[in-house]
Backbone atoms as SQL, in Angstrom:
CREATE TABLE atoms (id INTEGER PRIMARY KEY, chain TEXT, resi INTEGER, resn TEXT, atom TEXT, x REAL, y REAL, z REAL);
INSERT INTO atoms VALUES
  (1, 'A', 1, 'UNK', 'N', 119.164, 72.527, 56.604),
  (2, 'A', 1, 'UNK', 'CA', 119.681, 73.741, 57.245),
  (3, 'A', 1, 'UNK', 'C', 120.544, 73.344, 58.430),
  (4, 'A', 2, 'UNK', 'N', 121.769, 74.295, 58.684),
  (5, 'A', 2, 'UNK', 'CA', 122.398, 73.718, 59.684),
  (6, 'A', 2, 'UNK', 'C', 123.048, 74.867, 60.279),
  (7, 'A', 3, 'UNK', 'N', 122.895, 74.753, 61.947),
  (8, 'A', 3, 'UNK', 'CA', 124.034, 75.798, 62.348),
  (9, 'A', 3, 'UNK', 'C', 125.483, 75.772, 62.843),
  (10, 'A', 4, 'UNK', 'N', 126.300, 76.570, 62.565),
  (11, 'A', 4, 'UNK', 'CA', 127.879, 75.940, 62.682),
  (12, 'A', 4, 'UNK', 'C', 128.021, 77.153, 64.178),
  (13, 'A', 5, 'UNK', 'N', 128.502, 76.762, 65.063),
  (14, 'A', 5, 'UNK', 'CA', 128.732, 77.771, 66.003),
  (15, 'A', 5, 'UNK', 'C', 130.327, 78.006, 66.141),
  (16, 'A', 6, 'UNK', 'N', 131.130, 78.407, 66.204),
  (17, 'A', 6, 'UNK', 'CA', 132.986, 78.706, 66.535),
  (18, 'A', 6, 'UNK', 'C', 133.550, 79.362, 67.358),
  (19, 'A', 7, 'UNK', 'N', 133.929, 79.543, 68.035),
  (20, 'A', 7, 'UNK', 'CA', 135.152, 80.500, 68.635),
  (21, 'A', 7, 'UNK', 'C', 134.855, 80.681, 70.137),
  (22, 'A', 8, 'UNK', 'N', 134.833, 79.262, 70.686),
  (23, 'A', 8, 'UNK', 'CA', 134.581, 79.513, 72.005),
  (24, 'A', 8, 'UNK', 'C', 136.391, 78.735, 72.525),
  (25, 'A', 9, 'UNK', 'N', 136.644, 78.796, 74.100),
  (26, 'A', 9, 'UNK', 'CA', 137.752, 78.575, 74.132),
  (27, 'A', 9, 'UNK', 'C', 137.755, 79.123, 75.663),
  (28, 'A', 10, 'UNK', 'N', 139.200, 79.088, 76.068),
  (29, 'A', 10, 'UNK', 'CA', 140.010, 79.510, 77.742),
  (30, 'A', 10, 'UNK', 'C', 140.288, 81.012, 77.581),
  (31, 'A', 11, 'UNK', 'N', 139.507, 81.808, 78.468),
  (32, 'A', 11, 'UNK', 'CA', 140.134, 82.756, 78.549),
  (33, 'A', 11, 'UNK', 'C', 140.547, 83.257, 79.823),
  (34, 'A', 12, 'UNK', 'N', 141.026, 84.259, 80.117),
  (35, 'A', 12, 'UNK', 'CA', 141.036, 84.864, 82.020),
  (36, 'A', 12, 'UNK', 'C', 140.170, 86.031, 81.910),
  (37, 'A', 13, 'UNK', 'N', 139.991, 86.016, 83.457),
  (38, 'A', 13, 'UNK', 'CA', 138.403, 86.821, 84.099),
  (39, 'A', 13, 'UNK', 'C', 139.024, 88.124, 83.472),
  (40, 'A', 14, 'UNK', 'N', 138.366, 89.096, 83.139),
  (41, 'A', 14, 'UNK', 'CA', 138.634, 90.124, 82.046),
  (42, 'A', 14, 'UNK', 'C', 138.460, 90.258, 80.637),
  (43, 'A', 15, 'UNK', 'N', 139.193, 89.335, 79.861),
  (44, 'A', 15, 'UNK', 'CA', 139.475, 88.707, 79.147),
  (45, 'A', 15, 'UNK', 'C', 138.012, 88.911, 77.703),
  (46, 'A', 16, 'UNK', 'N', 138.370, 88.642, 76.550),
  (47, 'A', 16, 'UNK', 'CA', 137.310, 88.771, 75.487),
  (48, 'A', 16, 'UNK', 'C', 137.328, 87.729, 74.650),
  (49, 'A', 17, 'UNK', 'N', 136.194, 87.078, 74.032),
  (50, 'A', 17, 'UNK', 'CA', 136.260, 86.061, 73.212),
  (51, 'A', 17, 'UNK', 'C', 134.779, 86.745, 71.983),
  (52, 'A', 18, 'UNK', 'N', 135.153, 86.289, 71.021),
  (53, 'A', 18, 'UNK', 'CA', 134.324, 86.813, 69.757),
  (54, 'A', 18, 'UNK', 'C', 133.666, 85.205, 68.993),
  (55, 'A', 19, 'UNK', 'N', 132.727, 84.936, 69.635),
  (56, 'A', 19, 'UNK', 'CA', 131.678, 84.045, 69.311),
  (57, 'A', 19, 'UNK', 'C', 130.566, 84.488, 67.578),
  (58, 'A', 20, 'UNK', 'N', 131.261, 83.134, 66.718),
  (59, 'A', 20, 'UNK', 'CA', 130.593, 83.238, 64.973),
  (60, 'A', 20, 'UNK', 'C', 129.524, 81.843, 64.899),
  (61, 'A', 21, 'UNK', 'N', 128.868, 81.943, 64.414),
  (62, 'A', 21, 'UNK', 'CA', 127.600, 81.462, 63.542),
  (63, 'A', 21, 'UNK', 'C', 127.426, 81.572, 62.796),
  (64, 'A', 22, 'UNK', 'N', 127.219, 80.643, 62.030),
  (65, 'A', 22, 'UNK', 'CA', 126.531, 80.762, 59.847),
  (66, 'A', 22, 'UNK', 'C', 125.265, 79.959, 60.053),
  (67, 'A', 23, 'UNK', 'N', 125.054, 80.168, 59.533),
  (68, 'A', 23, 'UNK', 'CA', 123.524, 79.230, 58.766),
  (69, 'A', 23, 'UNK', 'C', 123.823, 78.397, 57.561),
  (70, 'A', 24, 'UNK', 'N', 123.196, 77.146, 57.111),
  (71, 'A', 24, 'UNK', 'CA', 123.905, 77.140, 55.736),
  (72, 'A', 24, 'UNK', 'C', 122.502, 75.773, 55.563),
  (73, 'A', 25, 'UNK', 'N', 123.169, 75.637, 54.289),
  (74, 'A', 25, 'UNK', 'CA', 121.800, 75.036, 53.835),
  (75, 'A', 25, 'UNK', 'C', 120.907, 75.814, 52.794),
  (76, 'A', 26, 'UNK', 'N', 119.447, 74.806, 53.209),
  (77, 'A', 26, 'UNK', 'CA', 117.975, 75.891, 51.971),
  (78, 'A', 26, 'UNK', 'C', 117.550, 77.029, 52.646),
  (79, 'A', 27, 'UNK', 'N', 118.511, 77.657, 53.070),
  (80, 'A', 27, 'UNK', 'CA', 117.936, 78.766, 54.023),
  (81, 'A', 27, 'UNK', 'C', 117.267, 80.230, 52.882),
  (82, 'A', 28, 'UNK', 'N', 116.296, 80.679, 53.041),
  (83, 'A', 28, 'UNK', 'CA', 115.645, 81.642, 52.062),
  (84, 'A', 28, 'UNK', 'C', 115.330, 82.600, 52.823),
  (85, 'A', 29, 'UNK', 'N', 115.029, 82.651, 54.279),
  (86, 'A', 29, 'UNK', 'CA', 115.506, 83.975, 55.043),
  (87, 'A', 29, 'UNK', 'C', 115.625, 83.771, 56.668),
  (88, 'A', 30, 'UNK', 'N', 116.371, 84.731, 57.456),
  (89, 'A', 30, 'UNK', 'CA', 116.051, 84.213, 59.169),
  (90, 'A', 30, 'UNK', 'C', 115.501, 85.450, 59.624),
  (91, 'A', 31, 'UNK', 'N', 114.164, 84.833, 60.370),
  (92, 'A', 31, 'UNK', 'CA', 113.405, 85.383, 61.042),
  (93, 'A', 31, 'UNK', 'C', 114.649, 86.362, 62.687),
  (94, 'A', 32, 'UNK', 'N', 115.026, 85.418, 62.994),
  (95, 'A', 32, 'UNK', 'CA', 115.702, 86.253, 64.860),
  (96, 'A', 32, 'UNK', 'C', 116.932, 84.944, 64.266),
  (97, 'A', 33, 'UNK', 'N', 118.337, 85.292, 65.304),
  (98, 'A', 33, 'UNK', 'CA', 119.340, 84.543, 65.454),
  (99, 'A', 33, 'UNK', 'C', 119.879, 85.207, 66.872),
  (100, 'A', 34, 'UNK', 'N', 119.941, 83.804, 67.669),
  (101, 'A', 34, 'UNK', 'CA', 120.240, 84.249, 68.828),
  (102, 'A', 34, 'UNK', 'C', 121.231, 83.468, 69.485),
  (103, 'A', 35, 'UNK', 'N', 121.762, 84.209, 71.170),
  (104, 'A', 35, 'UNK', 'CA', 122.969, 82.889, 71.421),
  (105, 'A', 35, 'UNK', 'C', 121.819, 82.653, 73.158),
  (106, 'A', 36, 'UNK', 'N', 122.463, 81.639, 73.282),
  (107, 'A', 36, 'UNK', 'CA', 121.827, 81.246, 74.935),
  (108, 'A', 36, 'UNK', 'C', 123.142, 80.102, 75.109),
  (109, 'A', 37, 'UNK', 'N', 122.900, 80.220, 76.722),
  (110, 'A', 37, 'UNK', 'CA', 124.189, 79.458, 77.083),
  (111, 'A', 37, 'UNK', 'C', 123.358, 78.564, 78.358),
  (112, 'A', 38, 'UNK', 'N', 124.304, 77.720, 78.832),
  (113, 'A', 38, 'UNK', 'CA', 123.769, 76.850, 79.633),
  (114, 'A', 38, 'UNK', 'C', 125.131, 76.292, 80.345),
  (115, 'A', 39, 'UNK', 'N', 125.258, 76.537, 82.014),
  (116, 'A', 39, 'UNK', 'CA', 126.130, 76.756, 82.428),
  (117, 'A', 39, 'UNK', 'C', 125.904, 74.500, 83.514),
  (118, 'A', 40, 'UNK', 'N', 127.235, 74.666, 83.632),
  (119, 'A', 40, 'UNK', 'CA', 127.112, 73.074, 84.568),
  (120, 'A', 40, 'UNK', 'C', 125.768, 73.431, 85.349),
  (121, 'A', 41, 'UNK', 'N', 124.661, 72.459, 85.583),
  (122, 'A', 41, 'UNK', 'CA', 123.772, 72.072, 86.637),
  (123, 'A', 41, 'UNK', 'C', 122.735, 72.844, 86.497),
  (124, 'A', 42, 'UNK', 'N', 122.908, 74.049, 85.215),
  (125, 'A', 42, 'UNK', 'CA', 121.643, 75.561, 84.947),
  (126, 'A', 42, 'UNK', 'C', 121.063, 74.821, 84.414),
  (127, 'A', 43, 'UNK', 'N', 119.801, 75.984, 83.926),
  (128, 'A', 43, 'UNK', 'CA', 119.074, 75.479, 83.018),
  (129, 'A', 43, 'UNK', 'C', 119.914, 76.486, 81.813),
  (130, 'A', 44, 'UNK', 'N', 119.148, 76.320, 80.382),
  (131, 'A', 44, 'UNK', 'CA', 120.108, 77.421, 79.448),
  (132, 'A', 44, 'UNK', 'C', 119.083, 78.310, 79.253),
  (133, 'A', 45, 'UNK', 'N', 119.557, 79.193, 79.038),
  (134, 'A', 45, 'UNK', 'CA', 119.169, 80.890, 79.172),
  (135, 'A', 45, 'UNK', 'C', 119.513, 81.462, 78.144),
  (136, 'A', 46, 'UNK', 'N', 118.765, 82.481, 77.638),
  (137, 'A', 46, 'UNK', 'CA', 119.190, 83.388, 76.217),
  (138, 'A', 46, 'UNK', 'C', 120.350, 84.780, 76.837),
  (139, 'A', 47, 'UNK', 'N', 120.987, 84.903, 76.101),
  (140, 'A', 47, 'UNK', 'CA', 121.815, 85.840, 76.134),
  (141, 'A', 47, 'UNK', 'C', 122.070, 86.886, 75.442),
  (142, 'A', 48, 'UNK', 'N', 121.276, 87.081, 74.013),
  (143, 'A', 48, 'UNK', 'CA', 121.450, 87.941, 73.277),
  (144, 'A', 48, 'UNK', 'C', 120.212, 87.537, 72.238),
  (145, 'A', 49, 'UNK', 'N', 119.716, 88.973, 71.446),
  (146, 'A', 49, 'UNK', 'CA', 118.825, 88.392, 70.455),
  (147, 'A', 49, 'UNK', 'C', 119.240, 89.498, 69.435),
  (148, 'A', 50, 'UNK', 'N', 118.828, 88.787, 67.858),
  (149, 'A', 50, 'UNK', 'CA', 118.537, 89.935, 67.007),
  (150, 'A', 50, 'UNK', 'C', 117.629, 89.216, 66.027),
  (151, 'A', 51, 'UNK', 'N', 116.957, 90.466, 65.355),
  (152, 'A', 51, 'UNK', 'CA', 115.781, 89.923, 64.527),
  (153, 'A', 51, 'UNK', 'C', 115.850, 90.161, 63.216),
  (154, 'A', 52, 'UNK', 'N', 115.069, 90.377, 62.118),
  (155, 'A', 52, 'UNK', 'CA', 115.033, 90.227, 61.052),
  (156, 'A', 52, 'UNK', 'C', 115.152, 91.756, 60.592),
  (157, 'A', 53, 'UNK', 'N', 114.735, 92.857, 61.783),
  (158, 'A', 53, 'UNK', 'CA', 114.705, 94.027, 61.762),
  (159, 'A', 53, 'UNK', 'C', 115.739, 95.072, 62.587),
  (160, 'A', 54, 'UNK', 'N', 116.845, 94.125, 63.102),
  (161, 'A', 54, 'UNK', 'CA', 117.580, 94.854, 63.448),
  (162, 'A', 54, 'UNK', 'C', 117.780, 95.150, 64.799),
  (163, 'A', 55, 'UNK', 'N', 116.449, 94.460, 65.313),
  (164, 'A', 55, 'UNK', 'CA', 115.839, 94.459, 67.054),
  (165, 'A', 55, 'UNK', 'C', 117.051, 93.636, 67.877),
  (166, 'A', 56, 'UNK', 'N', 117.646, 94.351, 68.312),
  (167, 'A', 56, 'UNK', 'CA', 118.679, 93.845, 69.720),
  (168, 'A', 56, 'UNK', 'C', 118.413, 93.687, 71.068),
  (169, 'A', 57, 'UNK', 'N', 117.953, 92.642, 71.783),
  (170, 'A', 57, 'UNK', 'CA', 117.848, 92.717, 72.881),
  (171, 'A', 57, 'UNK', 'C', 119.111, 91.744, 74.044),
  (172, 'A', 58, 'UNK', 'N', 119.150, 92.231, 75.115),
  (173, 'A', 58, 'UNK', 'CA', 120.097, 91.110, 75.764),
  (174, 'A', 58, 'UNK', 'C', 119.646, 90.925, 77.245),
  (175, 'A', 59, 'UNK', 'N', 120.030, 89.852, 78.001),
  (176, 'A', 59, 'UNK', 'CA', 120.003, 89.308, 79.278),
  (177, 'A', 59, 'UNK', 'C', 120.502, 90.384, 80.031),
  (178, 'A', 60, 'UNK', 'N', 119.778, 91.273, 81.048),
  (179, 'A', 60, 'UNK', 'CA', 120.243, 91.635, 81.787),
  (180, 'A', 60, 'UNK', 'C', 121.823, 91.682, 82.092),
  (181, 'A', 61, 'UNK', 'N', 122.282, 90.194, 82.712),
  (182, 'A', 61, 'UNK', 'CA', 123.566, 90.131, 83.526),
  (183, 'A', 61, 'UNK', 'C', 124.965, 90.530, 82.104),
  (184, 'A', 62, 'UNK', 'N', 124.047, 90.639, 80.933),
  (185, 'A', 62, 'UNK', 'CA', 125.742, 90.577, 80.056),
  (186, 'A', 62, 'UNK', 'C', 125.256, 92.128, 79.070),
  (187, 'A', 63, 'UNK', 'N', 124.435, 92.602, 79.676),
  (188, 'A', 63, 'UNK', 'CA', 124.332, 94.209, 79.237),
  (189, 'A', 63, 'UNK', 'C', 125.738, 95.090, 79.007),
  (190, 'A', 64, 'UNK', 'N', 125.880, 95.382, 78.590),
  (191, 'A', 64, 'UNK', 'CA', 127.293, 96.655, 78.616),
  (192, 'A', 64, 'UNK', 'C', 128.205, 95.612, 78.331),
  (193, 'A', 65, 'UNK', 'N', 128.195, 94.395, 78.163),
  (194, 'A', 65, 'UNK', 'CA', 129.684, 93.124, 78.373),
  (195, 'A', 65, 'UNK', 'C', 129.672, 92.910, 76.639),
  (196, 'A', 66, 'UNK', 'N', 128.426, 92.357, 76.515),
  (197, 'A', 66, 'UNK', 'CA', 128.049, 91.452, 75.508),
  (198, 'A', 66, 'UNK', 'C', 127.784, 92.243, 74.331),
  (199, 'A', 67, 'UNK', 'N', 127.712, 91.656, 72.938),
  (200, 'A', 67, 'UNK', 'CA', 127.526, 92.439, 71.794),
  (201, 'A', 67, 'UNK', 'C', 126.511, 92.045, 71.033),
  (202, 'A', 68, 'UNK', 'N', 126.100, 91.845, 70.638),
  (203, 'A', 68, 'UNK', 'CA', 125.267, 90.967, 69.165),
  (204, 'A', 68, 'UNK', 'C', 125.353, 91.687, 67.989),
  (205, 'A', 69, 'UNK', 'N', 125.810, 90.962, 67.039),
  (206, 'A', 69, 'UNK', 'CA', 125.422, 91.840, 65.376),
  (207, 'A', 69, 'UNK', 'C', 125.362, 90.754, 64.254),
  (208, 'A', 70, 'UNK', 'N', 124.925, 91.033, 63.438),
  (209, 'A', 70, 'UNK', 'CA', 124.779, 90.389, 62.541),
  (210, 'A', 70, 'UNK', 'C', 126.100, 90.528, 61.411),
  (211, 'A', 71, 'UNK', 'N', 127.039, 89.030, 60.969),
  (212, 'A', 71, 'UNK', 'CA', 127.929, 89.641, 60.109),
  (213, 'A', 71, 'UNK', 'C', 127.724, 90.479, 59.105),
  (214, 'A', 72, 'UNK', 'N', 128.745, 90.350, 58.720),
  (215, 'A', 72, 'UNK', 'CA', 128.908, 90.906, 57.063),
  (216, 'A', 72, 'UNK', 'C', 128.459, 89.710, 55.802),
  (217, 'A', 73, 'UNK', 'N', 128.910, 88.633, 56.265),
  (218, 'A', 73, 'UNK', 'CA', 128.580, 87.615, 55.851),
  (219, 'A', 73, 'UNK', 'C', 127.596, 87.446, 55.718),
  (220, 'A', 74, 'UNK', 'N', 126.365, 86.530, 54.808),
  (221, 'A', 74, 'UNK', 'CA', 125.051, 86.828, 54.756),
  (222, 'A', 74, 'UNK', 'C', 124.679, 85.493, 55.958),
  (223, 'A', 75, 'UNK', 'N', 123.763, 85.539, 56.278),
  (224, 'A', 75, 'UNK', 'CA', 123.355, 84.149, 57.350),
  (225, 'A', 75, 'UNK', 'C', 124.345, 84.123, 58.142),
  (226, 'A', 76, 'UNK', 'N', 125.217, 85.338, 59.276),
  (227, 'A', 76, 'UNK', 'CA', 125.679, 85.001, 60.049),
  (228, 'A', 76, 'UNK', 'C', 125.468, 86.139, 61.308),
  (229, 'A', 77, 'UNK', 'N', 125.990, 85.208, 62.408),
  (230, 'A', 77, 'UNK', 'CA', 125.521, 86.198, 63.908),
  (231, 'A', 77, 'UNK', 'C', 127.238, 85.921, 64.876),
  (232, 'A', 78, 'UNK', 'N', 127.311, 87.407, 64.607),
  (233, 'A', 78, 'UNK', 'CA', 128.306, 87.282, 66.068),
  (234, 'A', 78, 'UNK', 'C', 128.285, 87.681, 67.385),
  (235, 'A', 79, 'UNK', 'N', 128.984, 87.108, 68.464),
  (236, 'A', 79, 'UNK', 'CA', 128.694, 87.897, 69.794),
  (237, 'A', 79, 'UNK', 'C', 130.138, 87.955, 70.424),
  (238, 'A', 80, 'UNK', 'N', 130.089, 89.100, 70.463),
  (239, 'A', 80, 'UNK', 'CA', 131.453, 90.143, 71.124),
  (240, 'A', 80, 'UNK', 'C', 131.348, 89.770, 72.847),
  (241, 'A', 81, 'UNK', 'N', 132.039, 89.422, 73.253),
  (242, 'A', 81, 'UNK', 'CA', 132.071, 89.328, 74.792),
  (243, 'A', 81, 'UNK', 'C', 133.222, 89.560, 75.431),
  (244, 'A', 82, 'UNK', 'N', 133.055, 90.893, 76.041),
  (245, 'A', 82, 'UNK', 'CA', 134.093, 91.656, 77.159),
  (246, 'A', 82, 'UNK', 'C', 134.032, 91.449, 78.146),
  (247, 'A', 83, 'UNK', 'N', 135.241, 91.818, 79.338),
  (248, 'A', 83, 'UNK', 'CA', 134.844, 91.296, 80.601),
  (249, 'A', 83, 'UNK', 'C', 134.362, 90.717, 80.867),
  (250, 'A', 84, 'UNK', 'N', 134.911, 89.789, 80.907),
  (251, 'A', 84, 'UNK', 'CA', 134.164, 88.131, 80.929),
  (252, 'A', 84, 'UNK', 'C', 134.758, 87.704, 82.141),
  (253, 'A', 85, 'UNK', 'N', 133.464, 87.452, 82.870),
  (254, 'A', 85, 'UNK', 'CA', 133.823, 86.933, 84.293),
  (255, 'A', 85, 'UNK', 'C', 133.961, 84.798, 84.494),
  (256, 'A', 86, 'UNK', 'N', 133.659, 84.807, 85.508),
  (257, 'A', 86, 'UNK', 'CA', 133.601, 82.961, 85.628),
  (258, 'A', 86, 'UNK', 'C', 132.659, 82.606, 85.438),
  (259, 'A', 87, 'UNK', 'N', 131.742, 83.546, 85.961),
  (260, 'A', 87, 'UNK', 'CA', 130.273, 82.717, 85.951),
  (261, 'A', 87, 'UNK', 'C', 129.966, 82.791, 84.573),
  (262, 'A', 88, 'UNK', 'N', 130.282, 83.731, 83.440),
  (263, 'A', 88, 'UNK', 'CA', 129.940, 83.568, 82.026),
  (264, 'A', 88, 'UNK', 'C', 129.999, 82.210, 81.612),
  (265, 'A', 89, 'UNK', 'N', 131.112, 81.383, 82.554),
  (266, 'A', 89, 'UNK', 'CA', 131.725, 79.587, 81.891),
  (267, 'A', 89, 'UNK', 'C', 130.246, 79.030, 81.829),
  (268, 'A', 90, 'UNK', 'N', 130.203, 78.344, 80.561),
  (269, 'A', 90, 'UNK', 'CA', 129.369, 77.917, 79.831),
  (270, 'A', 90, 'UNK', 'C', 129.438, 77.330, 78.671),
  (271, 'A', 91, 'UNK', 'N', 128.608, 76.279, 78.192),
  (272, 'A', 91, 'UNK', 'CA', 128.177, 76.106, 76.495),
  (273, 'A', 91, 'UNK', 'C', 127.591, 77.050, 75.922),
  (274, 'A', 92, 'UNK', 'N', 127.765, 77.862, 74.836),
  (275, 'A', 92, 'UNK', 'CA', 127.158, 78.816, 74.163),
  (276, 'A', 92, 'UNK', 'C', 126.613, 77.795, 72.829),
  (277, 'A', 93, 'UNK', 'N', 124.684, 78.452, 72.948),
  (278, 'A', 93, 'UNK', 'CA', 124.702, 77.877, 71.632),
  (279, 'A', 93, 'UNK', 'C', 124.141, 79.185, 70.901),
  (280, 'A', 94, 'UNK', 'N', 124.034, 78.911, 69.452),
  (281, 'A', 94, 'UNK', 'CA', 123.525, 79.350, 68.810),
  (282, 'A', 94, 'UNK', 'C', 122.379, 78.658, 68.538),
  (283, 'A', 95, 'UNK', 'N', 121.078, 79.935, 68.007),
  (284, 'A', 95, 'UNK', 'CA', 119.639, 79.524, 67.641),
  (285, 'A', 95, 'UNK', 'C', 119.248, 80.440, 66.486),
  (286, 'A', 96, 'UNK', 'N', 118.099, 80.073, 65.805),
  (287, 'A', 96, 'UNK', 'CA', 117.905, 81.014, 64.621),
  (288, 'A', 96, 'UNK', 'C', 116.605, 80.392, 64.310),
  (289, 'A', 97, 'UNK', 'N', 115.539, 81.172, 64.208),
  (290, 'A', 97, 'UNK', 'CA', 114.189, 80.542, 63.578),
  (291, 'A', 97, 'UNK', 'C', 114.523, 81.045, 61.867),
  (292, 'A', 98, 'UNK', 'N', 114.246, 79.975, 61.362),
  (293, 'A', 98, 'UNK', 'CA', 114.930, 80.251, 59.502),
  (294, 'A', 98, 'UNK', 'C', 113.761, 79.344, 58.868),
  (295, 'A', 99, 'UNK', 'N', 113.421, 80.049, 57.925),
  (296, 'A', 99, 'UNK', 'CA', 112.275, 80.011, 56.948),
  (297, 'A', 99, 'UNK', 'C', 113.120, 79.388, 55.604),
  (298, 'A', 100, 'UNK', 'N', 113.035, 78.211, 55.765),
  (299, 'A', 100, 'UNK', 'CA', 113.708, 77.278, 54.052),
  (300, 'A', 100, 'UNK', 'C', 113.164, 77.752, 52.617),
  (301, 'A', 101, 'UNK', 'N', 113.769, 76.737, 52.091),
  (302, 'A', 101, 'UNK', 'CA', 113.538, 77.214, 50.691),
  (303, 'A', 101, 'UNK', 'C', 112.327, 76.809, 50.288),
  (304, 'A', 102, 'UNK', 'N', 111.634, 75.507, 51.174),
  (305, 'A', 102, 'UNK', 'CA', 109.920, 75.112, 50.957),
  (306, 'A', 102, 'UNK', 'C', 109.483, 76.448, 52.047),
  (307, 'A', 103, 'UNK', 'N', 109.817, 77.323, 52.459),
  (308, 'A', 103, 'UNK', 'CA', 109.159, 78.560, 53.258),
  (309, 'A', 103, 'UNK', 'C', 108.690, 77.921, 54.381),
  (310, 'A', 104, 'UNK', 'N', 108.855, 76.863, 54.866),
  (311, 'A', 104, 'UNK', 'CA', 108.843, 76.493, 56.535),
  (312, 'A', 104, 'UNK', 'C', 109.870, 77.048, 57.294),
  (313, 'A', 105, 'UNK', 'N', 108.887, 77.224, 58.593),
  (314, 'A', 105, 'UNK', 'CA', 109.924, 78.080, 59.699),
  (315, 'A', 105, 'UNK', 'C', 109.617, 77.103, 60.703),
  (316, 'A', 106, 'UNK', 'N', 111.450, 76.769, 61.241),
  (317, 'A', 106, 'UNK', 'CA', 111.590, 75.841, 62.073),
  (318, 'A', 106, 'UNK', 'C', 112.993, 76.601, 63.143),
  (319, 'A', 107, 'UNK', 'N', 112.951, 76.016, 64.258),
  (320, 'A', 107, 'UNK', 'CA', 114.166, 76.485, 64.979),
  (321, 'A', 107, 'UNK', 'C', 114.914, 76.004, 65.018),
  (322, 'A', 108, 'UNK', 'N', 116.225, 76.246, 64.768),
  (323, 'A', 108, 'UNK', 'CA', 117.515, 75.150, 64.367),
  (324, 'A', 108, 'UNK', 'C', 118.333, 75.583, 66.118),
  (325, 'A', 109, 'UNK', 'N', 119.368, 74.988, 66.468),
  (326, 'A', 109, 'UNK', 'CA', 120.197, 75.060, 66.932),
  (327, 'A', 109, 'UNK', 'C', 121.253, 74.717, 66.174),
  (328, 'A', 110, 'UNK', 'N', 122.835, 75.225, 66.529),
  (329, 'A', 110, 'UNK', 'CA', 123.675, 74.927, 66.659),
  (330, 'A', 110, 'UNK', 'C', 124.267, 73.755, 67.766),
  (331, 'A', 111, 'UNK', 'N', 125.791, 73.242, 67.640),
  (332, 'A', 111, 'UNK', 'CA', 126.258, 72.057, 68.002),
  (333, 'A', 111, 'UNK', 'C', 126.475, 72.650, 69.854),
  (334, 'A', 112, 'UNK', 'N', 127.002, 74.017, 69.564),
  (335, 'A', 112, 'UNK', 'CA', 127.351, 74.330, 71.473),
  (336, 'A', 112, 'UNK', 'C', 128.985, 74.820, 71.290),
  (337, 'A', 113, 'UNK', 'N', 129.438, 75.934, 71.639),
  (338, 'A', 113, 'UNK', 'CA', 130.525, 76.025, 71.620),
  (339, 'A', 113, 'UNK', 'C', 130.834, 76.256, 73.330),
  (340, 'A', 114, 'UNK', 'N', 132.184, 75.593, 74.205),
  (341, 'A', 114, 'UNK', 'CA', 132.200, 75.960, 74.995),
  (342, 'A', 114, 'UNK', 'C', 133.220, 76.786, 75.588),
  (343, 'A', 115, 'UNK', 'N', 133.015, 78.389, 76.777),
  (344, 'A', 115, 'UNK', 'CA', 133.617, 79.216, 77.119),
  (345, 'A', 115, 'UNK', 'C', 133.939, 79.044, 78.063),
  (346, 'A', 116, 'UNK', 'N', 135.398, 78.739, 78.679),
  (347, 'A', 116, 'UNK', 'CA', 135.696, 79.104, 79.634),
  (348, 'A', 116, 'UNK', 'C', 136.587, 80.251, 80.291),
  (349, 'A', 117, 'UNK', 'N', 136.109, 81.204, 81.650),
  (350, 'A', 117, 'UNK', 'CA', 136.503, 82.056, 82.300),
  (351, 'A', 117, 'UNK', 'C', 137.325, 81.418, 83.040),
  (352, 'A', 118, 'UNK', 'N', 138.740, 80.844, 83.470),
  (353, 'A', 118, 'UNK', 'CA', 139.539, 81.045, 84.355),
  (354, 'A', 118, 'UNK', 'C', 140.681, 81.449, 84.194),
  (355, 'A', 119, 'UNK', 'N', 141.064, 81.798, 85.535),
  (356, 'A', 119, 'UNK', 'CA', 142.543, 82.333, 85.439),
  (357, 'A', 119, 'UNK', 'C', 143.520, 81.164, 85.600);
């Protein structure tokens, strides 16, 4: 099983970037798929969640900013991010607890995509 994370990049304070994830592999179902980021010198922090049921939750600071949904695509998670300030600058990863095709549930990460806010 593996996670592919994409579409991170330079943007300016305002500014929107649309963060993708797949799953791929013996994947047979995902439990939650989530993003957390981890900024120079932080620790990393979750930023968005969704579950197997549709359950959306997010970090406080990126409420009203941030998006989460699940694609269209099967095994994939995107995150919409508006107004995007500096302090958003970060590695974004992706996470997903995914139940294989032997029906073990393990937590994968993704590689880290990184966002930057400047002007």
């Amino acid at each position: 099983v593996q996670l592919q994370a994409s579409g991170g990049g330079l943007v300016q304070p305002g500014g929107s970037l649309r963060l993708s994830c797949a799953a791929s592999g013996s994947v047979f179902s995902i439990n939650a798929m989530n993003w957390y980021r981890q900024a120079p010198g932080k620790q990393r922090e979750l930023v968005a969640s969704v579950d197997s049921g549709g359950n959306i939750n997010y970090a406080d600071a990126m409420k009203g900013r941030f998006t989460i949904s699940r694609g269209t695509a099967k095994n994939t998670v995107h995150l919409q991010m508006n107004s995007l300030k500096p302090e958003d600058t970060a590695v974004y990863y992706c996470n997903a607890q995914i139940r294989d095709t032997h029906f073990r549930v393990s937590n994968y990460w993704g590689q880290g995509t990184l966002v930057t806010v400047s002007s």
